[in-house]
Coordinates of C-alpha atoms in Angstrom, one line a residue:
Chain A
M1 CA 0.0 0.0 0.0
V2 CA 2.9 2.4 0.7
D3 CA 4.8 1.4 -2.4
H4 CA 3.7 4.3 -4.5
I5 CA 4.9 6.9 -1.9
S6 CA 8.0 8.7 -3.2
L7 CA 11.4 8.4 -1.3
P8 CA 11.7 12.1 -0.1
L9 CA 8.2 11.8 1.3
K10 CA 9.1 8.6 3.1
I11 CA 12.2 10.3 4.6
A12 CA 10.1 13.3 5.7
A13 CA 7.6 11.0 7.3
G14 CA 10.3 9.1 9.0
L15 CA 11.8 12.3 10.5
V16 CA 8.5 13.5 11.8
F17 CA 7.8 10.1 13.3
A18 CA 11.3 10.1 15.0
F19 CA 10.7 13.5 16.3
L20 CA 7.4 12.4 17.8
I21 CA 8.6 9.2 19.3
A22 CA 12.0 10.3 20.5
P23 CA 10.9 11.6 23.9
S24 CA 9.2 8.2 24.6
L25 CA 12.3 6.3 23.6
I26 CA 14.8 8.4 25.4
V27 CA 13.5 7.2 28.8
I28 CA 14.4 3.6 27.9
P29 CA 18.3 4.0 28.2
M30 CA 17.8 6.3 31.1
S31 CA 15.9 3.7 33.0
F32 CA 19.0 1.5 33.1
S33 CA 21.1 4.2 34.6
D34 CA 23.2 3.6 37.7
S35 CA 23.0 7.2 38.9
R36 CA 20.6 8.8 41.3
E37 CA 20.3 11.8 38.9
I38 CA 18.3 12.0 35.7
M39 CA 20.8 12.3 32.9
F40 CA 21.3 11.5 29.3
P41 CA 23.2 9.6 28.1
P42 CA 23.3 7.3 31.2
S43 CA 26.7 6.8 32.9
G44 CA 26.4 3.1 33.3
F45 CA 24.1 0.1 33.2
S46 CA 22.1 -1.3 36.2
W47 CA 18.7 -2.6 37.2
M48 CA 18.7 -0.3 40.3
L49 CA 15.8 1.9 39.3
Y50 CA 13.6 -1.2 38.5
R51 CA 14.5 -2.6 42.0
E52 CA 13.5 0.7 43.5
Y53 CA 10.1 0.7 41.8
F54 CA 9.2 -2.9 42.7
A55 CA 10.5 -2.4 46.3
G56 CA 8.7 0.9 47.0
P57 CA 5.4 0.3 48.8
E58 CA 3.9 3.5 47.5
W59 CA 4.7 2.6 43.9
V60 CA 3.3 -0.9 44.4
A61 CA 0.1 0.5 46.0
A62 CA -0.4 2.9 43.1
T63 CA 0.2 0.1 40.6
I64 CA -2.4 -2.1 42.4
E65 CA -4.9 0.7 42.5
S66 CA -4.4 1.4 38.8
T67 CA -4.8 -2.3 38.0
L68 CA -7.9 -2.5 40.1
V69 CA -9.5 0.5 38.4
A70 CA -8.5 -0.5 34.9
T71 CA -9.9 -4.0 35.4
G72 CA -13.2 -2.6 36.7
V73 CA -13.3 -0.2 33.8
T74 CA -12.6 -2.9 31.3
A75 CA -15.5 -5.0 32.6
L76 CA -17.9 -2.2 32.9
S77 CA -17.1 -0.5 29.6
L78 CA -17.4 -3.9 27.8
A79 CA -20.7 -4.8 29.6
T80 CA -22.2 -1.5 28.5
G81 CA -20.4 -0.9 25.2
V82 CA -20.9 -4.2 23.4
P83 CA -24.7 -4.2 23.7
V84 CA -24.7 -0.5 22.7
A85 CA -22.5 -1.2 19.6
Y86 CA -24.8 -4.1 18.6
A87 CA -27.9 -2.0 18.9
L88 CA -26.3 0.8 16.9
V89 CA -25.2 -1.4 14.1
R90 CA -28.3 -3.6 13.8
S91 CA -31.2 -1.4 14.8
R92 CA -33.2 0.3 12.1
L93 CA -35.1 2.4 14.6
F94 CA -35.7 6.1 14.1
G95 CA -33.3 8.1 16.3
V96 CA -30.3 5.7 16.2
A97 CA -28.2 8.6 14.9
I98 CA -29.0 10.6 18.0
I99 CA -28.2 7.8 20.3
R100 CA -24.9 7.3 18.5
A101 CA -24.0 11.0 18.9
F102 CA -24.9 10.8 22.6
V103 CA -22.6 7.7 23.1
M104 CA -19.7 9.5 21.3
M105 CA -20.1 12.6 23.4
P106 CA -17.4 11.8 26.0
M107 CA -14.9 11.9 23.1
L108 CA -16.0 15.3 22.0
V109 CA -16.2 17.1 25.3
P110 CA -12.8 18.5 26.5
T111 CA -11.4 16.0 29.0
I112 CA -10.9 18.7 31.6
V113 CA -14.5 19.8 31.4
F114 CA -15.7 16.2 31.5
A115 CA -13.5 15.6 34.6
L116 CA -14.8 18.7 36.4
G117 CA -18.4 17.6 35.7
L118 CA -17.7 14.1 37.1
Y119 CA -16.0 15.6 40.1
I120 CA -19.0 17.8 41.0
Y121 CA -21.4 15.0 40.2
F122 CA -19.6 12.4 42.3
A123 CA -19.1 14.8 45.2
R124 CA -22.9 15.2 45.2
L125 CA -23.3 11.5 45.2
G126 CA -20.8 11.2 48.0
I127 CA -18.5 8.9 46.3
S128 CA -15.7 11.2 45.2
G129 CA -12.2 9.9 46.0
S130 CA -13.3 6.3 45.9
T131 CA -12.2 3.6 43.6
L132 CA -15.8 3.3 42.4
A133 CA -15.7 6.9 41.2
L134 CA -12.6 6.3 39.2
I135 CA -14.1 3.1 37.6
L136 CA -17.4 4.9 36.8
G137 CA -15.6 8.0 35.4
H138 CA -13.2 6.1 33.3
S139 CA -15.9 3.7 32.0
V140 CA -17.9 6.6 30.6
H141 CA -14.7 8.1 29.2
N142 CA -13.8 4.8 27.5
L143 CA -17.3 3.9 26.2
P144 CA -16.9 5.6 22.8
F145 CA -13.6 3.8 22.2
V146 CA -15.1 0.4 23.0
V147 CA -18.2 1.1 21.0
L148 CA -16.2 2.2 17.9
V149 CA -13.9 -0.9 18.0
V150 CA -16.9 -3.3 18.4
I151 CA -18.9 -1.5 15.7
A152 CA -16.0 -1.9 13.3
G153 CA -15.9 -5.6 14.1
L154 CA -19.6 -6.0 13.8
R155 CA -19.7 -4.4 10.4
Q156 CA -17.6 -7.3 9.1
V157 CA -20.1 -9.9 10.3
N158 CA -22.8 -11.0 7.8
P159 CA -26.2 -10.1 9.4
N160 CA -27.8 -13.1 7.6
I161 CA -25.9 -15.4 10.0
E162 CA -28.0 -13.9 12.8
V163 CA -31.2 -14.1 10.7
A164 CA -30.5 -17.7 9.9
A165 CA -29.9 -18.6 13.6
Q166 CA -33.2 -16.9 14.5
V167 CA -35.2 -18.8 11.8
L168 CA -33.5 -22.0 13.0
G169 CA -35.1 -21.4 16.3
A170 CA -32.8 -19.2 18.4
S171 CA -34.4 -16.4 20.5
V172 CA -33.0 -12.9 20.2
L173 CA -31.0 -13.3 23.4
R174 CA -29.7 -16.7 22.3
V175 CA -28.6 -15.3 19.0
F176 CA -26.7 -12.5 20.8
F177 CA -25.0 -14.7 23.3
S178 CA -24.2 -17.9 21.3
V179 CA -23.8 -16.4 17.8
V180 CA -22.9 -12.7 17.9
L181 CA -20.6 -12.7 20.9
P182 CA -18.4 -15.6 19.8
M183 CA -18.1 -14.2 16.3
I184 CA -16.8 -10.8 17.6
A185 CA -14.7 -12.3 20.5
G186 CA -11.6 -10.9 18.8
P187 CA -12.8 -7.3 18.5
I188 CA -14.3 -7.5 22.0
A189 CA -10.9 -8.6 23.4
A190 CA -9.2 -5.8 21.5
A191 CA -11.7 -3.2 22.8
G192 CA -11.2 -4.5 26.4
M193 CA -7.4 -4.3 26.1
F194 CA -7.6 -0.7 24.8
S195 CA -10.1 0.2 27.5
F196 CA -7.7 -1.2 30.1
L197 CA -4.8 0.7 28.7
I198 CA -6.6 4.0 28.4
S199 CA -7.7 3.8 32.0
F200 CA -4.3 2.7 33.2
D201 CA -2.7 5.6 31.5
E202 CA -5.3 8.3 32.2
V203 CA -4.3 11.4 34.2
V204 CA -6.8 14.2 33.9
I205 CA -10.0 12.5 35.1
A206 CA -8.0 10.5 37.7
W207 CA -6.5 13.7 39.0
F208 CA -10.0 15.1 39.7
L209 CA -11.4 11.9 41.1
S210 CA -8.6 10.2 43.1
S211 CA -7.7 10.8 46.7
P212 CA -4.6 9.9 48.6
R213 CA -6.1 6.5 49.3
T214 CA -6.9 5.9 45.7
M215 CA -3.9 7.3 43.9
T216 CA -3.4 5.7 40.5
L217 CA 0.1 5.1 39.0
P218 CA 0.1 8.1 36.6
I219 CA -1.1 10.4 39.4
K220 CA 1.6 9.1 41.7
M221 CA 4.2 9.7 39.0
Y222 CA 2.9 13.2 38.3
S223 CA 2.9 14.2 42.0
S224 CA 6.3 12.7 42.6
I225 CA 7.8 14.7 39.9
Q226 CA 6.6 17.9 41.6
W227 CA 8.5 17.1 44.8
E228 CA 11.6 15.3 43.7
V229 CA 12.7 14.4 40.2
S230 CA 13.1 10.7 40.8
P231 CA 14.9 8.6 38.2
V232 CA 12.5 5.8 39.1
L233 CA 10.0 7.5 36.7
A234 CA 12.2 6.4 33.8
A235 CA 11.9 2.8 34.8
I236 CA 8.1 3.0 35.3
S237 CA 7.7 4.9 32.0
T238 CA 9.7 2.1 30.2
L239 CA 7.4 -0.5 31.7
L240 CA 4.3 1.5 30.7
T241 CA 5.6 1.8 27.1
L242 CA 6.2 -1.9 27.0
L243 CA 2.6 -2.6 28.3
S244 CA 1.2 -0.2 25.7
L245 CA 3.2 -1.8 22.9
V246 CA 2.1 -5.4 23.9
I247 CA -1.6 -4.3 24.1
C248 CA -1.5 -2.4 20.8
V249 CA 0.0 -5.3 18.9
L250 CA -2.4 -7.8 20.4
G251 CA -5.3 -5.4 19.9
V252 CA -4.5 -4.8 16.2
A253 CA -4.2 -8.6 15.7
L254 CA -7.5 -9.3 17.3
R255 CA -9.5 -6.4 15.8
R256 CA -11.0 -8.4 13.0
P257 CA -13.8 -10.9 13.6
E258 CA -13.6 -14.5 12.5
A259 CA -15.0 -14.8 9.0
Chain B
M1 CA -60.1 -28.5 -2.0
T2 CA -60.5 -28.6 1.7
V3 CA -56.8 -29.3 2.5
T4 CA -55.4 -26.5 4.6
P5 CA -52.4 -25.0 2.9
I6 CA -49.2 -25.2 5.0
V7 CA -48.6 -21.5 4.5
S8 CA -51.2 -18.9 3.4
V9 CA -50.2 -15.4 2.6
R10 CA -53.2 -13.1 2.7
N11 CA -53.2 -9.6 1.3
A12 CA -49.7 -9.0 2.7
S13 CA -48.1 -5.6 2.2
V14 CA -44.8 -4.2 3.4
V15 CA -44.2 -0.5 3.2
Y16 CA -41.1 1.4 4.3
G17 CA -41.9 5.1 4.5
K18 CA -43.0 5.8 0.9
T19 CA -41.5 2.7 -0.6
V20 CA -43.8 -0.2 -1.2
A21 CA -41.7 -3.3 -1.0
L22 CA -44.7 -5.7 -1.3
H23 CA -48.2 -4.9 -2.3
D24 CA -51.3 -7.0 -1.4
A25 CA -49.7 -10.4 -2.0
T26 CA -52.0 -13.4 -1.6
I27 CA -50.7 -16.9 -2.2
D28 CA -51.2 -20.4 -0.8
I29 CA -48.5 -22.9 -0.4
A30 CA -49.5 -26.6 -0.2
K31 CA -47.7 -29.3 1.6
G32 CA -45.0 -30.8 -0.6
D33 CA -45.0 -27.7 -3.0
F34 CA -41.8 -26.4 -4.5
L35 CA -42.9 -22.9 -5.0
T36 CA -40.5 -20.5 -6.7
L37 CA -40.8 -16.8 -6.3
L38 CA -39.5 -15.6 -9.6
G39 CA -38.9 -12.0 -10.5
P40 CA -36.3 -9.4 -11.5
S41 CA -34.1 -8.0 -8.7
G42 CA -35.8 -5.4 -6.6
S43 CA -39.2 -6.9 -7.5
G44 CA -40.1 -7.8 -3.9
K45 CA -39.6 -11.6 -4.0
T46 CA -37.1 -11.6 -1.1
T47 CA -39.4 -9.3 0.9
L48 CA -42.2 -11.8 0.4
L49 CA -39.9 -14.7 1.5
N50 CA -38.6 -12.7 4.5
S51 CA -42.1 -11.9 5.6
I52 CA -43.0 -15.6 5.5
A53 CA -40.0 -16.2 7.6
G54 CA -41.1 -13.5 10.0
V55 CA -37.9 -11.5 9.6
V56 CA -39.7 -8.6 7.8
P57 CA -42.8 -7.5 9.6
L58 CA -46.0 -6.9 7.5
S59 CA -47.5 -3.5 7.3
S60 CA -50.9 -5.1 6.7
G61 CA -52.2 -8.6 5.9
Q62 CA -51.7 -12.0 7.4
I63 CA -49.4 -15.0 7.3
L64 CA -51.2 -18.2 8.3
V65 CA -49.3 -21.4 9.0
E66 CA -51.5 -24.5 8.9
G67 CA -54.5 -22.3 9.4
T68 CA -53.1 -20.5 12.5
D69 CA -52.4 -16.8 12.3
M70 CA -48.6 -16.4 12.7
T71 CA -48.3 -12.8 11.6
A72 CA -47.1 -11.6 15.0
V73 CA -45.0 -14.7 15.9
P74 CA -41.2 -14.1 15.8
P75 CA -39.1 -16.1 13.3
N76 CA -37.7 -18.5 15.9
R77 CA -41.1 -19.8 16.8
R78 CA -42.4 -20.4 13.2
G79 CA -40.6 -23.7 12.8
F80 CA -39.1 -23.0 9.4
G81 CA -35.6 -23.6 7.9
M82 CA -33.7 -21.0 5.8
V83 CA -30.9 -21.1 3.3
F84 CA -29.2 -17.9 2.1
Q85 CA -27.2 -16.9 -1.0
N86 CA -24.1 -16.2 1.1
Y87 CA -24.4 -19.4 3.1
A88 CA -24.7 -17.7 6.5
L89 CA -22.9 -20.4 8.4
M90 CA -21.5 -19.6 11.8
P91 CA -17.7 -19.1 11.3
H92 CA -16.8 -20.0 14.8
L93 CA -18.4 -23.4 14.7
T94 CA -17.4 -26.6 12.9
V95 CA -19.6 -28.1 10.2
F96 CA -21.0 -30.6 12.8
E97 CA -21.9 -27.8 15.3
N98 CA -23.5 -25.7 12.6
I99 CA -25.8 -28.5 11.7
A100 CA -26.4 -29.4 15.3
F101 CA -27.3 -25.8 16.2
P102 CA -31.1 -26.1 15.6
L103 CA -31.1 -29.4 17.4
R104 CA -29.3 -28.0 20.5
I105 CA -31.8 -25.2 20.7
R106 CA -34.5 -27.9 20.7
H107 CA -32.7 -29.6 23.6
M108 CA -32.3 -32.9 21.9
D109 CA -29.9 -35.3 23.7
S110 CA -26.4 -35.6 22.3
S111 CA -26.5 -39.1 21.0
Q112 CA -29.7 -38.3 19.0
I113 CA -28.0 -35.1 17.8
R114 CA -25.0 -37.1 16.6
T115 CA -27.2 -39.5 14.6
K116 CA -29.3 -36.8 13.0
V117 CA -26.3 -34.6 12.1
M118 CA -24.5 -37.6 10.5
E119 CA -27.7 -38.5 8.6
A120 CA -28.0 -34.9 7.3
L121 CA -24.3 -34.9 6.3
D122 CA -24.7 -38.1 4.4
L123 CA -27.7 -36.6 2.7
V124 CA -25.6 -33.8 1.3
R125 CA -22.6 -36.1 0.7
L126 CA -20.2 -34.3 3.2
A127 CA -19.8 -37.2 5.7
G128 CA -16.0 -36.8 6.0
L129 CA -16.0 -33.0 6.6
A130 CA -17.9 -32.8 10.0
E131 CA -14.9 -31.4 11.9
R132 CA -13.9 -28.7 9.4
R133 CA -14.6 -25.0 9.8
P134 CA -16.9 -23.4 7.1
K135 CA -14.0 -21.3 5.7
Q136 CA -12.1 -24.5 4.9
L137 CA -14.8 -25.5 2.5
S138 CA -15.6 -24.5 -1.1
G139 CA -18.7 -22.4 -1.8
G140 CA -20.6 -25.4 -3.0
Q141 CA -19.7 -27.4 0.1
Q142 CA -20.7 -24.5 2.4
Q143 CA -24.1 -24.3 0.7
R144 CA -24.6 -28.1 1.2
V145 CA -23.8 -27.6 4.9
A146 CA -26.4 -24.8 5.0
L147 CA -28.9 -27.2 3.3
A148 CA -28.2 -29.9 5.8
R149 CA -28.7 -27.4 8.6
A150 CA -32.0 -26.3 7.2
V151 CA -33.4 -29.8 6.8
V152 CA -31.9 -31.6 9.9
Y153 CA -34.9 -30.7 12.3
Q154 CA -37.5 -31.4 9.6
P155 CA -39.0 -27.9 9.5
K156 CA -42.5 -27.4 8.1
V157 CA -41.2 -25.2 5.3
I158 CA -37.7 -24.6 4.0
L159 CA -37.1 -21.1 2.7
M160 CA -34.3 -20.5 0.2
D161 CA -33.1 -17.1 -0.9
E162 CA -31.2 -17.4 -4.1
P163 CA -29.2 -20.3 -2.7
L164 CA -27.2 -20.9 -5.9
G165 CA -26.7 -17.2 -6.8
A166 CA -23.0 -17.1 -5.6
L167 CA -21.9 -20.3 -7.4
D168 CA -20.6 -20.8 -10.9
K169 CA -22.8 -22.4 -13.6
Q170 CA -21.5 -26.0 -13.3
L171 CA -21.8 -26.2 -9.5
R172 CA -25.2 -24.5 -9.8
E173 CA -26.5 -27.2 -12.1
G174 CA -25.2 -29.9 -9.8
L175 CA -26.8 -28.4 -6.7
Q176 CA -30.1 -27.8 -8.5
G177 CA -30.3 -31.5 -8.9
E178 CA -29.4 -32.1 -5.2
I179 CA -32.0 -29.6 -4.0
R180 CA -34.7 -31.3 -6.2
H181 CA -33.6 -34.6 -4.9
L182 CA -33.8 -33.4 -1.2
H183 CA -37.2 -32.0 -1.9
A184 CA -38.5 -35.3 -3.4
M185 CA -36.8 -37.5 -0.9
L186 CA -37.9 -35.6 2.3
G187 CA -41.3 -34.7 0.9
A188 CA -40.4 -31.2 2.1
T189 CA -42.2 -28.0 1.3
V190 CA -39.8 -25.4 -0.3
V191 CA -40.2 -21.7 -1.0
Y192 CA -37.4 -20.7 -3.3
V193 CA -36.4 -17.3 -4.5
T194 CA -34.6 -16.8 -7.8
H195 CA -34.3 -14.3 -10.7
D196 CA -33.1 -17.1 -13.0
Q197 CA -36.1 -18.3 -15.0
E198 CA -34.5 -21.5 -16.2
E199 CA -33.8 -22.5 -12.6
A200 CA -37.5 -21.7 -11.8
L201 CA -38.7 -23.8 -14.7
S202 CA -36.6 -26.8 -14.0
M203 CA -37.0 -27.0 -10.2
S204 CA -40.5 -25.9 -9.2
T205 CA -43.8 -27.5 -8.9
R206 CA -45.3 -24.0 -9.1
I207 CA -44.0 -20.6 -9.9
A208 CA -45.2 -17.2 -8.6
L209 CA -44.1 -14.4 -10.8
I210 CA -43.3 -11.3 -8.9
S211 CA -43.0 -7.9 -10.5
D212 CA -43.1 -4.4 -9.1
A213 CA -43.9 -5.6 -5.5
R214 CA -46.9 -7.6 -6.7
V215 CA -47.6 -11.3 -7.3
C216 CA -48.7 -11.1 -10.9
E217 CA -49.1 -14.7 -12.0
V218 CA -49.0 -18.1 -10.3
G219 CA -48.9 -21.4 -12.2
T220 CA -47.1 -24.6 -13.0
P221 CA -43.8 -24.2 -14.9
H222 CA -45.6 -25.8 -17.9
D223 CA -48.5 -23.3 -17.9
M224 CA -46.1 -20.4 -17.2
Y225 CA -44.0 -21.4 -20.3
F226 CA -46.7 -22.5 -22.8
R227 CA -49.8 -20.6 -21.6
P228 CA -48.6 -17.4 -19.9
R229 CA -51.4 -15.0 -19.1
S230 CA -49.5 -11.7 -19.4
V231 CA -47.0 -10.1 -21.7
F232 CA -44.7 -9.7 -18.7
A233 CA -44.8 -13.5 -18.0
A234 CA -44.3 -14.3 -21.7
G235 CA -41.3 -12.0 -21.9
F236 CA -39.7 -12.9 -18.5
V237 CA -40.0 -16.7 -18.7
G238 CA -38.1 -18.2 -21.6
T239 CA -37.4 -16.5 -24.9
S240 CA -40.5 -15.3 -26.8
N241 CA -41.5 -13.4 -30.0
L242 CA -44.1 -10.8 -29.2
L243 CA -46.2 -9.4 -32.1
K244 CA -48.7 -6.6 -31.8
G245 CA -52.1 -6.9 -33.5
R246 CA -55.9 -6.4 -33.4
Y247 CA -58.5 -9.1 -32.6
R248 CA -60.7 -9.7 -35.6
G249 CA -63.2 -12.2 -34.3
D250 CA -63.4 -16.0 -34.2
A251 CA -63.4 -18.4 -37.2
D252 CA -63.3 -22.2 -37.5
G253 CA -62.8 -22.4 -33.7
W254 CA -59.7 -20.1 -33.8
S255 CA -59.4 -16.5 -32.7
T256 CA -58.0 -14.4 -35.6
V257 CA -55.7 -11.5 -35.2
E258 CA -54.6 -9.0 -37.8
L259 CA -51.0 -8.2 -37.3
A260 CA -49.9 -4.5 -37.0
G261 CA -47.5 -5.1 -40.0
G262 CA -50.3 -6.8 -42.1
G263 CA -51.3 -10.4 -42.4
L264 CA -54.0 -12.5 -40.6
V265 CA -53.0 -15.3 -38.2
R266 CA -55.1 -17.7 -36.1
G267 CA -54.4 -18.2 -32.4
A268 CA -55.7 -20.4 -29.5
P269 CA -59.3 -19.6 -28.8
T270 CA -59.4 -16.6 -26.4
V271 CA -62.6 -15.6 -24.6
G272 CA -63.7 -12.1 -23.6
L273 CA -62.2 -10.2 -26.4
N274 CA -63.9 -7.3 -28.3
T275 CA -63.4 -7.1 -32.0
G276 CA -60.8 -4.5 -32.7
A277 CA -59.1 -4.9 -29.3
E278 CA -55.3 -4.5 -29.2
V279 CA -53.6 -7.7 -28.4
T280 CA -50.1 -9.2 -28.2
L281 CA -49.2 -12.5 -29.8
M282 CA -46.6 -14.7 -28.2
L283 CA -44.7 -17.3 -30.2
R284 CA -41.9 -19.5 -28.7
P285 CA -38.9 -19.7 -31.1
E286 CA -39.0 -23.5 -31.1
A287 CA -42.7 -23.5 -32.1
I288 CA -41.9 -22.0 -35.5
D289 CA -40.6 -23.8 -38.5
L290 CA -39.1 -22.4 -41.7
A291 CA -40.1 -23.4 -45.2
T292 CA -39.3 -22.3 -48.7
L293 CA -42.0 -20.3 -50.6
D294 CA -43.3 -23.4 -52.4
D295 CA -43.4 -26.0 -49.5
A296 CA -46.7 -27.3 -48.5
T297 CA -48.0 -25.6 -45.4
A298 CA -51.7 -26.4 -45.1
G299 CA -53.5 -25.5 -41.9
L300 CA -50.5 -23.4 -40.5
N301 CA -50.1 -19.7 -39.8
L302 CA -47.8 -18.2 -42.4
L303 CA -45.7 -15.1 -42.5
E304 CA -43.1 -14.3 -45.1
G305 CA -39.7 -12.7 -44.5
E306 CA -36.1 -12.5 -45.2
V307 CA -33.3 -14.3 -43.2
A308 CA -31.4 -11.7 -41.3
D309 CA -29.1 -13.9 -39.3
H310 CA -28.5 -17.6 -39.1
S311 CA -26.2 -19.3 -36.6
L312 CA -25.6 -22.7 -35.2
Q313 CA -26.1 -22.9 -31.4
G314 CA -25.2 -26.6 -31.0
T315 CA -28.5 -28.3 -30.4
T316 CA -30.4 -25.7 -32.5
W317 CA -30.1 -23.4 -35.5
R318 CA -31.0 -19.9 -34.4
T319 CA -32.5 -18.0 -37.3
V320 CA -33.6 -14.4 -37.2
V321 CA -36.2 -13.5 -39.8
A322 CA -37.1 -9.9 -40.7
V323 CA -40.8 -9.8 -41.5
D324 CA -40.9 -6.0 -42.0
A325 CA -38.8 -3.1 -41.0
Q326 CA -39.8 -3.3 -37.4
T327 CA -40.5 -6.9 -36.8
R328 CA -37.8 -9.6 -36.3
I329 CA -38.8 -13.1 -35.3
V330 CA -36.4 -15.5 -33.7
V331 CA -36.7 -19.2 -34.7
Q332 CA -35.0 -22.1 -33.2
R333 CA -35.0 -25.5 -34.9
L334 CA -33.1 -28.7 -34.0
S335 CA -29.9 -28.6 -35.9
R336 CA -29.7 -32.3 -36.5
V337 CA -32.9 -32.4 -38.6
A338 CA -33.7 -28.9 -39.8
R339 CA -32.5 -27.4 -43.1
S340 CA -30.1 -24.5 -43.0
F341 CA -31.1 -21.2 -44.7
P342 CA -28.5 -18.7 -46.0
V343 CA -28.8 -15.1 -44.9
Q344 CA -31.0 -13.0 -47.2
S345 CA -33.0 -15.9 -48.6
R346 CA -36.8 -15.5 -48.7
V347 CA -38.5 -17.9 -46.3
R348 CA -41.9 -18.6 -44.9
L349 CA -42.4 -18.8 -41.1
C350 CA -45.0 -21.4 -40.3
W351 CA -46.5 -22.5 -37.0
R352 CA -49.6 -24.2 -35.6
P353 CA -52.5 -21.9 -34.5
E354 CA -52.6 -23.6 -31.1
D355 CA -49.0 -22.5 -30.5
T356 CA -50.1 -18.8 -30.8
V357 CA -50.9 -17.3 -27.4
I358 CA -53.1 -14.2 -27.5
L359 CA -52.4 -11.8 -24.6
T360 CA -54.3 -8.8 -23.6
H361 CA -52.1 -7.2 -21.0

């Protein structure tokens, strides 16, 4: 597909790409530094910073909190997003376009505004600062992403398969659970992984909704950089980059439904 | 006839906004019928099939199954089977599990399921492929799996929506035979949608011709071919020569028609015509013979013309005869026995009066 692109254009694109990705990659050599100070290039090789991360109770607590939140978000955003996507693709009802726009809203509203809204709303409900608030907030934020990935998968599925199953005797619910879900298991898994990653990585909403008891990893990283510029951040960033990479590769591989 | 039809469609209409997809369709399907819904694409034949299946809701009218009103019953509780053009097999299940699907829904026990699925696989000659996935099979094999899946639970009616449309000609002919065989062997009732008139003629016990969202003619393939009741049917089913003319009364037991281009021909007796009424004559190409100007042609309809084209089709000679500036008549005669006529020779078209069908609309 890229064969017809001319060489100068390829070089230009490569330079832009390198410029964009360089800041992400620069932390990788730094994470193996043996120095207490952040410096580039690193003076020597060691696993010191990784040991510091895994041995630090605060870092571990934040990682557990992030994992907990992201897992809850994955479950909740899939449980709501998959049926919504199915309804949006298959329904011929009047007003589907309006519902679709409504579902996509969290993607269009500036995150900071969205986060502020959630903060005020959850304070009113008396759940601000809790893990539940983080899960709910991130789930709404991730819903459009889940819905988009699942819709893309569903569009590849021949609707007559569902019609055939129904004529053969399966109820609408049975068709959904034993025909539709298995066919789009790949896209659902991809959507789940992306949802996990987005939540794990998210700063703005988490900043508004977390408390010292429920500090997620990115929030912990952000606050730590304000007090002391700890080189541990390089190790954590490298691990996060690795996680993103693995999830993105798996996600892209799984995105298409079985056909 | 007091036998209750297995499916009765009564005054069924389907309207989407301002688009009428099906208008006032009424048709009865008897047990054991092979009814083909034949029509050009977009004529509403698939809409009619889908409303029988319950997939498309009716805007008005009724669907009765064995005398019971099923109009509001969802497709999964109508007890039908269905086969689609694009197979619609479940990609995540093996061939065995695809065929077992309707049986599992009916909570049959697993030893019985195994027996039934294996029988169905034998029936479509795919016994060795039970553990394959659909995408490992060819198109023809996938469609045979879909057929097995549609017959395995002995549904009251099997609905087929252009099941051979995606296959190439040779496979199509093979599968036509298999579907007819299945129909005969199982005594099944089939409703079959196609736009291919040859397929409709060769497979059906009855054909319903659909055009412009309406059921316009229902009859046996033989009637539809030899005695169509409308110009549309005559033109859509098989090849036909259509000639315009005016009815000029009856003589010697035949109806006579004066052709627009001149000449008087006799046709099958037709009732309810007024003298002077505009009619269309239909002649099948194989009903016409060619003769030289001095051959004996007593008792036949005659028309003179000049050979415009003459070619060997294999089984037949196909000869196009120009009768006048506007009218060209296609003639097909068995190549093994019929004489060949060079282009531009003067010939006589001759055919029996009973092979002339007079149509009024």
